[in-house]
Amino acid sequence: MPSRPRRIPRQDEFEKVALPLMHDLYFAALGLARNARDAEDLVQEAYLKAFRSFRRFRPGTNFKAWIYRILVNSSIDFYRRRSRQPLISELTEEAPAPAGAPERHRLLDNMEALDAFVGDDVRRALDELPPAHRIVVLLADIEGFKYREIASILGIPIGTVMSRLHHARRQLRRALWDYARRQGYAAPPRKERKA
């Protein structure tokens, strides 16, 4: 009778706190990477690093902020590695899975879920933000982190978080003004209002 694989200490605890965050972490990674394949790679790398370092995590502290910090650092490492590699053009589509292999589940193959979540105009406006501003908006306005948590995740002062968020929101407001009017979220200027 084959023996059951031995559980690594704290594996159950890690799974309990980490797995419920996978969807949120994926959306943050999608905001960093802006494509599904790279976002999946970032999440996988972040989970692997978090699991390996979990013994250093202090129980009672904010696990979500801790794993987001790992995701951001993984993103930085990922793009540093990529910038050192020669540019390779992908000429063929992804190879089909071997016969009998389980079908691979992809969360967001064609960005459909992100489109449904924020819409084309909003996604385009987010994509136009500088990366340092985009991640602050994603962490604050989509993920709901507090300024202090964002500062800890990104390793920057709170004042820098506030400044980047202010500039990003101002840029988004300008970019999305027409969209807000079309959707009925913003009133027309005073001279266009009917009496």
PDB file of C-alpha atoms in Angstrom:
ATOM      1  CA  MET A   1       0.000   0.000   0.000  1.00  0.00           C
ATOM      2  CA  PRO A   2       1.553   3.327  -1.038  1.00  0.00           C
ATOM      3  CA  SER A   3       2.152   5.737   1.764  1.00  0.00           C
ATOM      4  CA  ARG A   4       0.421   9.106   1.765  1.00  0.00           C
ATOM      5  CA  PRO A   5       2.641  12.079   1.010  1.00  0.00           C
ATOM      6  CA  ARG A   6       3.910  13.665   4.196  1.00  0.00           C
ATOM      7  CA  ARG A   7       2.477  17.127   4.847  1.00  0.00           C
ATOM      8  CA  ILE A   8       4.999  19.901   5.269  1.00  0.00           C
ATOM      9  CA  PRO A   9       4.705  21.665   8.633  1.00  0.00           C
ATOM     10  CA  ARG A  10       2.314  24.600   8.462  1.00  0.00           C
ATOM     11  CA  GLN A  11       1.109  23.525   4.980  1.00  0.00           C
ATOM     12  CA  ASP A  12      -2.482  23.351   6.195  1.00  0.00           C
ATOM     13  CA  GLU A  13      -2.160  26.776   7.792  1.00  0.00           C
ATOM     14  CA  PHE A  14      -0.659  28.231   4.618  1.00  0.00           C
ATOM     15  CA  GLU A  15      -3.431  26.808   2.444  1.00  0.00           C
ATOM     16  CA  LYS A  16      -6.069  28.134   4.826  1.00  0.00           C
ATOM     17  CA  VAL A  17      -4.853  31.750   4.605  1.00  0.00           C
ATOM     18  CA  ALA A  18      -3.394  31.789   1.071  1.00  0.00           C
ATOM     19  CA  LEU A  19      -5.839  29.962  -1.164  1.00  0.00           C
ATOM     20  CA  PRO A  20      -8.841  32.253  -0.505  1.00  0.00           C
ATOM     21  CA  LEU A  21      -6.738  35.169  -1.828  1.00  0.00           C
ATOM     22  CA  MET A  22      -5.858  33.562  -5.164  1.00  0.00           C
ATOM     23  CA  HIS A  23      -8.590  35.307  -7.180  1.00  0.00           C
ATOM     24  CA  ASP A  24      -7.750  38.742  -5.740  1.00  0.00           C
ATOM     25  CA  LEU A  25      -4.036  38.161  -6.201  1.00  0.00           C
ATOM     26  CA  TYR A  26      -4.652  37.164  -9.816  1.00  0.00           C
ATOM     27  CA  PHE A  27      -6.494  40.423 -10.551  1.00  0.00           C
ATOM     28  CA  ALA A  28      -3.630  42.385  -9.006  1.00  0.00           C
ATOM     29  CA  ALA A  29      -1.142  40.381 -11.090  1.00  0.00           C
ATOM     30  CA  LEU A  30      -3.245  41.063 -14.174  1.00  0.00           C
ATOM     31  CA  GLY A  31      -2.975  44.758 -13.429  1.00  0.00           C
ATOM     32  CA  LEU A  32       0.794  44.442 -13.182  1.00  0.00           C
ATOM     33  CA  ALA A  33       1.327  42.141 -16.155  1.00  0.00           C
ATOM     34  CA  ARG A  34      -1.609  43.180 -18.357  1.00  0.00           C
ATOM     35  CA  ASN A  35      -1.903  39.730 -19.909  1.00  0.00           C
ATOM     36  CA  ALA A  36      -3.300  36.482 -18.577  1.00  0.00           C
ATOM     37  CA  ARG A  37      -0.286  34.244 -19.156  1.00  0.00           C
ATOM     38  CA  ASP A  38       2.173  36.523 -17.338  1.00  0.00           C
ATOM     39  CA  ALA A  39      -0.348  37.142 -14.545  1.00  0.00           C
ATOM     40  CA  GLU A  40      -0.676  33.401 -13.988  1.00  0.00           C
ATOM     41  CA  ASP A  41       3.114  33.071 -13.899  1.00  0.00           C
ATOM     42  CA  LEU A  42       3.378  35.916 -11.378  1.00  0.00           C
ATOM     43  CA  VAL A  43       0.750  34.401  -9.086  1.00  0.00           C
ATOM     44  CA  GLN A  44       2.390  30.995  -9.262  1.00  0.00           C
ATOM     45  CA  GLU A  45       5.790  32.493  -8.472  1.00  0.00           C
ATOM     46  CA  ALA A  46       4.358  34.564  -5.609  1.00  0.00           C
ATOM     47  CA  TYR A  47       2.640  31.528  -4.068  1.00  0.00           C
ATOM     48  CA  LEU A  48       5.788  29.447  -4.362  1.00  0.00           C
ATOM     49  CA  LYS A  49       7.905  32.157  -2.718  1.00  0.00           C
ATOM     50  CA  ALA A  50       5.275  32.743  -0.037  1.00  0.00           C
ATOM     51  CA  PHE A  51       5.077  29.033   0.762  1.00  0.00           C
ATOM     52  CA  ARG A  52       8.847  28.724   0.981  1.00  0.00           C
ATOM     53  CA  SER A  53       9.020  31.762   3.278  1.00  0.00           C
ATOM     54  CA  PHE A  54       5.909  31.028   5.310  1.00  0.00           C
ATOM     55  CA  ARG A  55       7.938  30.020   8.365  1.00  0.00           C
ATOM     56  CA  ARG A  56       9.109  33.669   8.533  1.00  0.00           C
ATOM     57  CA  PHE A  57       5.562  35.052   8.431  1.00  0.00           C
ATOM     58  CA  ARG A  58       4.537  36.366  11.858  1.00  0.00           C
ATOM     59  CA  PRO A  59       1.083  35.056  12.815  1.00  0.00           C
ATOM     60  CA  GLY A  60      -1.264  37.861  13.749  1.00  0.00           C
ATOM     61  CA  THR A  61       0.122  40.245  11.134  1.00  0.00           C
ATOM     62  CA  ASN A  62      -1.554  41.060   7.810  1.00  0.00           C
ATOM     63  CA  PHE A  63      -1.029  38.014   5.587  1.00  0.00           C
ATOM     64  CA  LYS A  64      -2.751  39.646   2.610  1.00  0.00           C
ATOM     65  CA  ALA A  65      -0.342  42.595   2.645  1.00  0.00           C
ATOM     66  CA  TRP A  66       2.580  40.186   3.091  1.00  0.00           C
ATOM     67  CA  ILE A  67       1.684  38.060   0.045  1.00  0.00           C
ATOM     68  CA  TYR A  68       0.924  41.148  -2.071  1.00  0.00           C
ATOM     69  CA  ARG A  69       4.412  42.420  -1.264  1.00  0.00           C
ATOM     70  CA  ILE A  70       5.780  39.119  -2.506  1.00  0.00           C
ATOM     71  CA  LEU A  71       3.682  39.486  -5.681  1.00  0.00           C
ATOM     72  CA  VAL A  72       5.000  42.991  -6.358  1.00  0.00           C
ATOM     73  CA  ASN A  73       8.592  41.891  -5.764  1.00  0.00           C
ATOM     74  CA  SER A  74       8.024  38.864  -8.016  1.00  0.00           C
ATOM     75  CA  SER A  75       6.728  41.218 -10.691  1.00  0.00           C
ATOM     76  CA  ILE A  76       9.850  43.364 -10.468  1.00  0.00           C
ATOM     77  CA  ASP A  77      12.084  40.277 -10.653  1.00  0.00           C
ATOM     78  CA  PHE A  78      10.017  38.863 -13.543  1.00  0.00           C
ATOM     79  CA  TYR A  79      10.422  41.971 -15.690  1.00  0.00           C
ATOM     80  CA  ARG A  80      14.108  42.340 -14.829  1.00  0.00           C
ATOM     81  CA  ARG A  81      14.702  38.776 -16.011  1.00  0.00           C
ATOM     82  CA  ARG A  82      12.621  39.364 -19.126  1.00  0.00           C
ATOM     83  CA  SER A  83      14.518  42.549 -20.021  1.00  0.00           C
ATOM     84  CA  ARG A  84      17.779  40.557 -20.039  1.00  0.00           C
ATOM     85  CA  GLN A  85      16.389  37.897 -22.398  1.00  0.00           C
ATOM     86  CA  PRO A  86      16.383  38.314 -26.171  1.00  0.00           C
ATOM     87  CA  LEU A  87      13.000  39.142 -27.661  1.00  0.00           C
ATOM     88  CA  ILE A  88      11.425  35.967 -29.027  1.00  0.00           C
ATOM     89  CA  SER A  89       8.376  36.120 -31.239  1.00  0.00           C
ATOM     90  CA  GLU A  90       5.738  33.497 -30.580  1.00  0.00           C
ATOM     91  CA  LEU A  91       5.005  32.018 -34.009  1.00  0.00           C
ATOM     92  CA  THR A  92       2.785  29.133 -33.046  1.00  0.00           C
ATOM     93  CA  GLU A  93      -0.232  28.753 -30.841  1.00  0.00           C
ATOM     94  CA  GLU A  94      -0.044  26.945 -27.537  1.00  0.00           C
ATOM     95  CA  ALA A  95       0.445  23.219 -28.056  1.00  0.00           C
ATOM     96  CA  PRO A  96      -2.597  21.080 -27.271  1.00  0.00           C
ATOM     97  CA  ALA A  97      -2.535  18.995 -24.108  1.00  0.00           C
ATOM     98  CA  PRO A  98      -1.508  15.358 -24.566  1.00  0.00           C
ATOM     99  CA  ALA A  99      -4.362  12.873 -24.935  1.00  0.00           C
ATOM    100  CA  GLY A 100      -5.730  11.856 -21.562  1.00  0.00           C
ATOM    101  CA  ALA A 101      -4.257  14.855 -19.748  1.00  0.00           C
ATOM    102  CA  PRO A 102      -6.702  16.802 -17.582  1.00  0.00           C
ATOM    103  CA  GLU A 103      -7.941  20.028 -19.144  1.00  0.00           C
ATOM    104  CA  ARG A 104      -6.078  23.032 -17.785  1.00  0.00           C
ATOM    105  CA  HIS A 105      -8.327  25.615 -16.188  1.00  0.00           C
ATOM    106  CA  ARG A 106      -7.446  29.191 -17.109  1.00  0.00           C
ATOM    107  CA  LEU A 107      -9.017  31.983 -15.126  1.00  0.00           C
ATOM    108  CA  LEU A 108      -8.839  34.698 -17.758  1.00  0.00           C
ATOM    109  CA  ASP A 109      -7.672  33.501 -21.156  1.00  0.00           C
ATOM    110  CA  ASN A 110      -8.943  36.461 -23.165  1.00  0.00           C
ATOM    111  CA  MET A 111      -9.239  39.130 -20.508  1.00  0.00           C
ATOM    112  CA  GLU A 112     -13.030  38.639 -20.620  1.00  0.00           C
ATOM    113  CA  ALA A 113     -13.415  38.657 -16.871  1.00  0.00           C
ATOM    114  CA  LEU A 114     -11.418  41.863 -16.499  1.00  0.00           C
ATOM    115  CA  ASP A 115     -13.498  43.468 -19.245  1.00  0.00           C
ATOM    116  CA  ALA A 116     -16.670  42.453 -17.416  1.00  0.00           C
ATOM    117  CA  PHE A 117     -15.219  43.706 -14.156  1.00  0.00           C
ATOM    118  CA  VAL A 118     -14.177  47.183 -15.302  1.00  0.00           C
ATOM    119  CA  GLY A 119     -15.167  47.662 -18.958  1.00  0.00           C
ATOM    120  CA  ASP A 120     -13.035  48.580 -21.973  1.00  0.00           C
ATOM    121  CA  ASP A 121     -12.837  52.315 -21.300  1.00  0.00           C
ATOM    122  CA  VAL A 122     -11.802  51.841 -17.683  1.00  0.00           C
ATOM    123  CA  ARG A 123      -9.271  49.136 -18.545  1.00  0.00           C
ATOM    124  CA  ARG A 124      -7.788  51.331 -21.272  1.00  0.00           C
ATOM    125  CA  ALA A 125      -7.514  54.245 -18.824  1.00  0.00           C
ATOM    126  CA  LEU A 126      -5.819  51.974 -16.257  1.00  0.00           C
ATOM    127  CA  ASP A 127      -3.411  50.685 -18.910  1.00  0.00           C
ATOM    128  CA  GLU A 128      -2.404  54.272 -19.765  1.00  0.00           C
ATOM    129  CA  LEU A 129      -1.280  54.941 -16.190  1.00  0.00           C
ATOM    130  CA  PRO A 130       2.430  54.620 -15.456  1.00  0.00           C
ATOM    131  CA  PRO A 131       3.061  51.209 -13.815  1.00  0.00           C
ATOM    132  CA  ALA A 132       3.949  52.781 -10.441  1.00  0.00           C
ATOM    133  CA  HIS A 133       0.625  54.636 -10.406  1.00  0.00           C
ATOM    134  CA  ARG A 134      -1.418  51.715 -11.767  1.00  0.00           C
ATOM    135  CA  ILE A 135      -0.340  49.345  -8.964  1.00  0.00           C
ATOM    136  CA  VAL A 136      -1.201  51.927  -6.298  1.00  0.00           C
ATOM    137  CA  VAL A 137      -4.699  52.383  -7.794  1.00  0.00           C
ATOM    138  CA  LEU A 138      -5.216  48.618  -7.990  1.00  0.00           C
ATOM    139  CA  LEU A 139      -4.114  48.089  -4.396  1.00  0.00           C
ATOM    140  CA  ALA A 140      -6.116  51.023  -3.002  1.00  0.00           C
ATOM    141  CA  ASP A 141      -9.268  51.181  -5.080  1.00  0.00           C
ATOM    142  CA  ILE A 142      -9.761  47.594  -6.197  1.00  0.00           C
ATOM    143  CA  GLU A 143      -8.110  45.587  -3.429  1.00  0.00           C
ATOM    144  CA  GLY A 144      -9.023  48.003  -0.626  1.00  0.00           C
ATOM    145  CA  PHE A 145      -5.645  48.262   1.085  1.00  0.00           C
ATOM    146  CA  LYS A 146      -4.952  51.201   3.401  1.00  0.00           C
ATOM    147  CA  TYR A 147      -2.136  53.651   2.613  1.00  0.00           C
ATOM    148  CA  ARG A 148       0.111  52.164   5.301  1.00  0.00           C
ATOM    149  CA  GLU A 149      -0.408  48.647   3.902  1.00  0.00           C
ATOM    150  CA  ILE A 150       0.324  49.818   0.350  1.00  0.00           C
ATOM    151  CA  ALA A 151       3.482  51.541   1.553  1.00  0.00           C
ATOM    152  CA  SER A 152       4.560  48.298   3.209  1.00  0.00           C
ATOM    153  CA  ILE A 153       3.706  46.179   0.147  1.00  0.00           C
ATOM    154  CA  LEU A 154       5.578  48.459  -2.255  1.00  0.00           C
ATOM    155  CA  GLY A 155       8.368  49.445   0.125  1.00  0.00           C
ATOM    156  CA  ILE A 156       7.781  53.185  -0.343  1.00  0.00           C
ATOM    157  CA  PRO A 157       6.836  56.006   2.069  1.00  0.00           C
ATOM    158  CA  ILE A 158       3.148  56.695   2.759  1.00  0.00           C
ATOM    159  CA  GLY A 159       3.546  60.171   1.259  1.00  0.00           C
ATOM    160  CA  THR A 160       4.660  58.606  -2.022  1.00  0.00           C
ATOM    161  CA  VAL A 161       1.614  56.317  -1.974  1.00  0.00           C
ATOM    162  CA  MET A 162      -0.670  59.306  -1.426  1.00  0.00           C
ATOM    163  CA  SER A 163       1.039  61.337  -4.154  1.00  0.00           C
ATOM    164  CA  ARG A 164       0.917  58.524  -6.717  1.00  0.00           C
ATOM    165  CA  LEU A 165      -2.707  57.783  -5.889  1.00  0.00           C
ATOM    166  CA  HIS A 166      -3.636  61.462  -6.201  1.00  0.00           C
ATOM    167  CA  HIS A 167      -1.944  61.789  -9.611  1.00  0.00           C
ATOM    168  CA  ALA A 168      -3.350  58.475 -10.852  1.00  0.00           C
ATOM    169  CA  ARG A 169      -6.897  59.328  -9.819  1.00  0.00           C
ATOM    170  CA  ARG A 170      -6.605  62.746 -11.453  1.00  0.00           C
ATOM    171  CA  GLN A 171      -5.405  61.134 -14.690  1.00  0.00           C
ATOM    172  CA  LEU A 172      -8.205  58.553 -14.524  1.00  0.00           C
ATOM    173  CA  ARG A 173     -10.787  61.281 -13.869  1.00  0.00           C
ATOM    174  CA  ARG A 174      -9.668  63.158 -16.992  1.00  0.00           C
ATOM    175  CA  ALA A 175      -9.523  59.989 -19.096  1.00  0.00           C
ATOM    176  CA  LEU A 176     -12.937  58.757 -17.959  1.00  0.00           C
ATOM    177  CA  TRP A 177     -14.950  62.001 -17.964  1.00  0.00           C
ATOM    178  CA  ASP A 178     -16.714  61.266 -21.281  1.00  0.00           C
ATOM    179  CA  TYR A 179     -17.340  57.672 -20.228  1.00  0.00           C
ATOM    180  CA  ALA A 180     -18.932  58.857 -16.960  1.00  0.00           C
ATOM    181  CA  ARG A 181     -21.188  61.259 -18.847  1.00  0.00           C
ATOM    182  CA  ARG A 182     -22.295  58.552 -21.309  1.00  0.00           C
ATOM    183  CA  GLN A 183     -23.090  56.216 -18.422  1.00  0.00           C
ATOM    184  CA  GLY A 184     -25.032  58.907 -16.552  1.00  0.00           C
ATOM    185  CA  TYR A 185     -22.600  59.103 -13.621  1.00  0.00           C
ATOM    186  CA  ALA A 186     -21.677  62.731 -14.260  1.00  0.00           C
ATOM    187  CA  ALA A 187     -24.055  65.596 -14.835  1.00  0.00           C
ATOM    188  CA  PRO A 188     -23.563  67.714 -17.946  1.00  0.00           C
ATOM    189  CA  PRO A 189     -21.953  71.130 -17.460  1.00  0.00           C
ATOM    190  CA  ARG A 190     -24.297  73.825 -16.139  1.00  0.00           C
ATOM    191  CA  LYS A 191     -24.967  75.495 -19.483  1.00  0.00           C
ATOM    192  CA  GLU A 192     -26.182  72.151 -20.961  1.00  0.00           C
ATOM    193  CA  ARG A 193     -28.660  71.435 -18.138  1.00  0.00           C
ATOM    194  CA  LYS A 194     -32.342  71.808 -18.906  1.00  0.00           C
ATOM    195  CA  ALA A 195     -34.321  74.240 -16.782  1.00  0.00           C
TER     196      ALA A 195
END
